Amino acid sequence: MDAVRVALLREVLAGTEWIQSTRRFAGSLRASVAGHDGGLLLVGSAGYEPWHLAAHLDDEAAWSGLPELSPTLVRHRVPGGAPAHLSVGLGRLADAGRGATLLVVTPQRPGAGLLERVHDARRNGATVLALDGGDRDLHTLAHDALAAPAADGERPQDLDLDTLQHLVSAAAGENGLPSALRAAPRRRFRDRLARLAEGLTAPPPPRW
């Protein structure tokens, strides 16, 4: 989902709690990874791998100049011959300690095995975030959580977990700027100051 579609989606959701909620959650994500060297670990359930969120966060990391937003995708099953960046198994969670952020994303129940690993990571000092369907046990372990709305006929039909992931990833990179643009405001200020100085020192225009 590109920036234009995100903007249109936000327009549709204006007046609901979801704009504020996704930005709040994105703020928790950004704050948890900022200044820490433990890395961002992204994991789903045994039946759901958050590929798209991994890709979007990687894009936001590059665009915003916040490399700490680029996640490591942790997989329940690593097929033979997978490239190195897609070969990180659940054993990686055992090393998640202080300074690490563990983001659990799944529309399904995470399962007892994953919950146990998440519990261990939190006990070791990792920050745990959950973006899911509202699992109570997972939310108990999470420092912050955001659940997709239930399909009760009263909320936007297209506001599913995938849509929330797009909104969160876009919001996570909003406070960053590409490194090439970081000096732009100062340059614009200097340009305005130079134009003002030129105007003050220029001779008055001739009177007709």
PDB file of N, CA and C in Angstrom, residues 8-9 19-20 27 36 46 55-56 74 87 91 95 102 113 126 135 150 153-154 157 163 168 171 173 181 184:
ATOM      1  N   LEU A   8      -5.673   8.051   1.774  1.00  0.00           N
ATOM      2  CA  LEU A   8      -7.098   7.877   1.502  1.00  0.00           C
ATOM      3  C   LEU A   8      -7.759   7.054   2.601  1.00  0.00           C
ATOM      4  N   LEU A   9      -7.062   6.038   3.073  1.00  0.00           N
ATOM      5  CA  LEU A   9      -7.604   5.214   4.145  1.00  0.00           C
ATOM      6  C   LEU A   9      -7.779   6.032   5.416  1.00  0.00           C
ATOM      7  N   ILE A  19      -7.219   6.034  13.752  1.00  0.00           N
ATOM      8  CA  ILE A  19      -6.061   6.868  13.385  1.00  0.00           C
ATOM      9  C   ILE A  19      -5.202   7.114  14.611  1.00  0.00           C
ATOM     10  N   GLN A  20      -5.829   7.532  15.695  1.00  0.00           N
ATOM     11  CA  GLN A  20      -5.082   7.792  16.923  1.00  0.00           C
ATOM     12  C   GLN A  20      -4.475   6.498  17.476  1.00  0.00           C
ATOM     13  N   GLY A  27       3.988   4.821  17.740  1.00  0.00           N
ATOM     14  CA  GLY A  27       4.871   5.569  18.619  1.00  0.00           C
ATOM     15  C   GLY A  27       5.536   4.665  19.643  1.00  0.00           C
ATOM     16  N   HIS A  36      18.362   1.680  20.893  1.00  0.00           N
ATOM     17  CA  HIS A  36      18.669   0.363  21.418  1.00  0.00           C
ATOM     18  C   HIS A  36      19.351  -0.473  20.344  1.00  0.00           C
ATOM     19  N   ALA A  46       2.333 -20.005  14.028  1.00  0.00           N
ATOM     20  CA  ALA A  46       2.773 -21.120  13.188  1.00  0.00           C
ATOM     21  C   ALA A  46       2.107 -21.084  11.816  1.00  0.00           C
ATOM     22  N   ALA A  55       8.281  -6.230   5.117  1.00  0.00           N
ATOM     23  CA  ALA A  55       8.694  -5.461   3.937  1.00  0.00           C
ATOM     24  C   ALA A  55       8.390  -3.981   4.104  1.00  0.00           C
ATOM     25  N   HIS A  56       7.207  -3.659   4.643  1.00  0.00           N
ATOM     26  CA  HIS A  56       6.832  -2.254   4.805  1.00  0.00           C
ATOM     27  C   HIS A  56       7.700  -1.558   5.846  1.00  0.00           C
ATOM     28  N   VAL A  74      11.354 -13.576  12.249  1.00  0.00           N
ATOM     29  CA  VAL A  74      11.598 -14.842  12.935  1.00  0.00           C
ATOM     30  C   VAL A  74      10.548 -15.846  12.462  1.00  0.00           C
ATOM     31  N   SER A  87      16.330 -17.007   7.292  1.00  0.00           N
ATOM     32  CA  SER A  87      16.671 -18.280   7.930  1.00  0.00           C
ATOM     33  C   SER A  87      16.760 -18.160   9.441  1.00  0.00           C
ATOM     34  N   GLY A  91      14.579 -20.085  17.681  1.00  0.00           N
ATOM     35  CA  GLY A  91      15.662 -20.056  18.653  1.00  0.00           C
ATOM     36  C   GLY A  91      16.199 -18.661  18.896  1.00  0.00           C
ATOM     37  N   ASP A  95      17.487 -15.374  22.642  1.00  0.00           N
ATOM     38  CA  ASP A  95      18.527 -14.358  22.825  1.00  0.00           C
ATOM     39  C   ASP A  95      17.953 -12.960  22.998  1.00  0.00           C
ATOM     40  N   LEU A 102      10.282  -7.230  20.650  1.00  0.00           N
ATOM     41  CA  LEU A 102       9.633  -8.376  20.022  1.00  0.00           C
ATOM     42  C   LEU A 102       8.219  -7.973  19.640  1.00  0.00           C
ATOM     43  N   GLY A 113       3.331 -22.661  22.779  1.00  0.00           N
ATOM     44  CA  GLY A 113       4.776 -22.649  22.593  1.00  0.00           C
ATOM     45  C   GLY A 113       5.311 -21.256  22.346  1.00  0.00           C
ATOM     46  N   ALA A 126      13.178  -7.924  27.259  1.00  0.00           N
ATOM     47  CA  ALA A 126      12.741  -7.433  25.951  1.00  0.00           C
ATOM     48  C   ALA A 126      11.405  -6.704  26.072  1.00  0.00           C
ATOM     49  N   ASP A 135      -5.960 -11.583  21.302  1.00  0.00           N
ATOM     50  CA  ASP A 135      -5.751 -12.710  22.209  1.00  0.00           C
ATOM     51  C   ASP A 135      -5.418 -12.209  23.613  1.00  0.00           C
ATOM     52  N   ALA A 150     -13.383  -6.716  15.675  1.00  0.00           N
ATOM     53  CA  ALA A 150     -14.181  -7.895  15.342  1.00  0.00           C
ATOM     54  C   ALA A 150     -15.135  -7.548  14.207  1.00  0.00           C
ATOM     55  N   GLY A 153     -20.176  -5.964  12.054  1.00  0.00           N
ATOM     56  CA  GLY A 153     -21.113  -5.229  11.218  1.00  0.00           C
ATOM     57  C   GLY A 153     -21.220  -3.758  11.551  1.00  0.00           C
ATOM     58  N   GLU A 154     -20.532  -3.315  12.609  1.00  0.00           N
ATOM     59  CA  GLU A 154     -20.616  -1.924  13.020  1.00  0.00           C
ATOM     60  C   GLU A 154     -19.352  -1.145  12.717  1.00  0.00           C
ATOM     61  N   GLN A 157     -15.584  -2.602   7.222  1.00  0.00           N
ATOM     62  CA  GLN A 157     -15.350  -3.985   6.803  1.00  0.00           C
ATOM     63  C   GLN A 157     -13.915  -4.224   6.364  1.00  0.00           C
ATOM     64  N   THR A 163      -4.806  -4.253   7.139  1.00  0.00           N
ATOM     65  CA  THR A 163      -4.946  -2.801   7.015  1.00  0.00           C
ATOM     66  C   THR A 163      -4.290  -2.091   8.184  1.00  0.00           C
ATOM     67  N   VAL A 168       0.057   1.193  10.763  1.00  0.00           N
ATOM     68  CA  VAL A 168       1.101   1.238  11.798  1.00  0.00           C
ATOM     69  C   VAL A 168       2.469   1.455  11.164  1.00  0.00           C
ATOM     70  N   ALA A 171       2.805   5.037   9.984  1.00  0.00           N
ATOM     71  CA  ALA A 171       2.937   5.968  11.101  1.00  0.00           C
ATOM     72  C   ALA A 171       4.288   5.835  11.784  1.00  0.00           C
ATOM     73  N   GLY A 173       7.174   5.475  10.529  1.00  0.00           N
ATOM     74  CA  GLY A 173       8.220   6.225   9.854  1.00  0.00           C
ATOM     75  C   GLY A 173       7.936   7.701   9.692  1.00  0.00           C
ATOM     76  N   LEU A 181      17.310  14.888   3.303  1.00  0.00           N
ATOM     77  CA  LEU A 181      16.387  15.996   3.516  1.00  0.00           C
ATOM     78  C   LEU A 181      16.475  16.578   4.912  1.00  0.00           C
ATOM     79  N   ALA A 184      17.145  20.278   5.132  1.00  0.00           N
ATOM     80  CA  ALA A 184      16.317  21.152   4.300  1.00  0.00           C
ATOM     81  C   ALA A 184      15.694  22.302   5.071  1.00  0.00           C
TER      82      ALA A 184
END
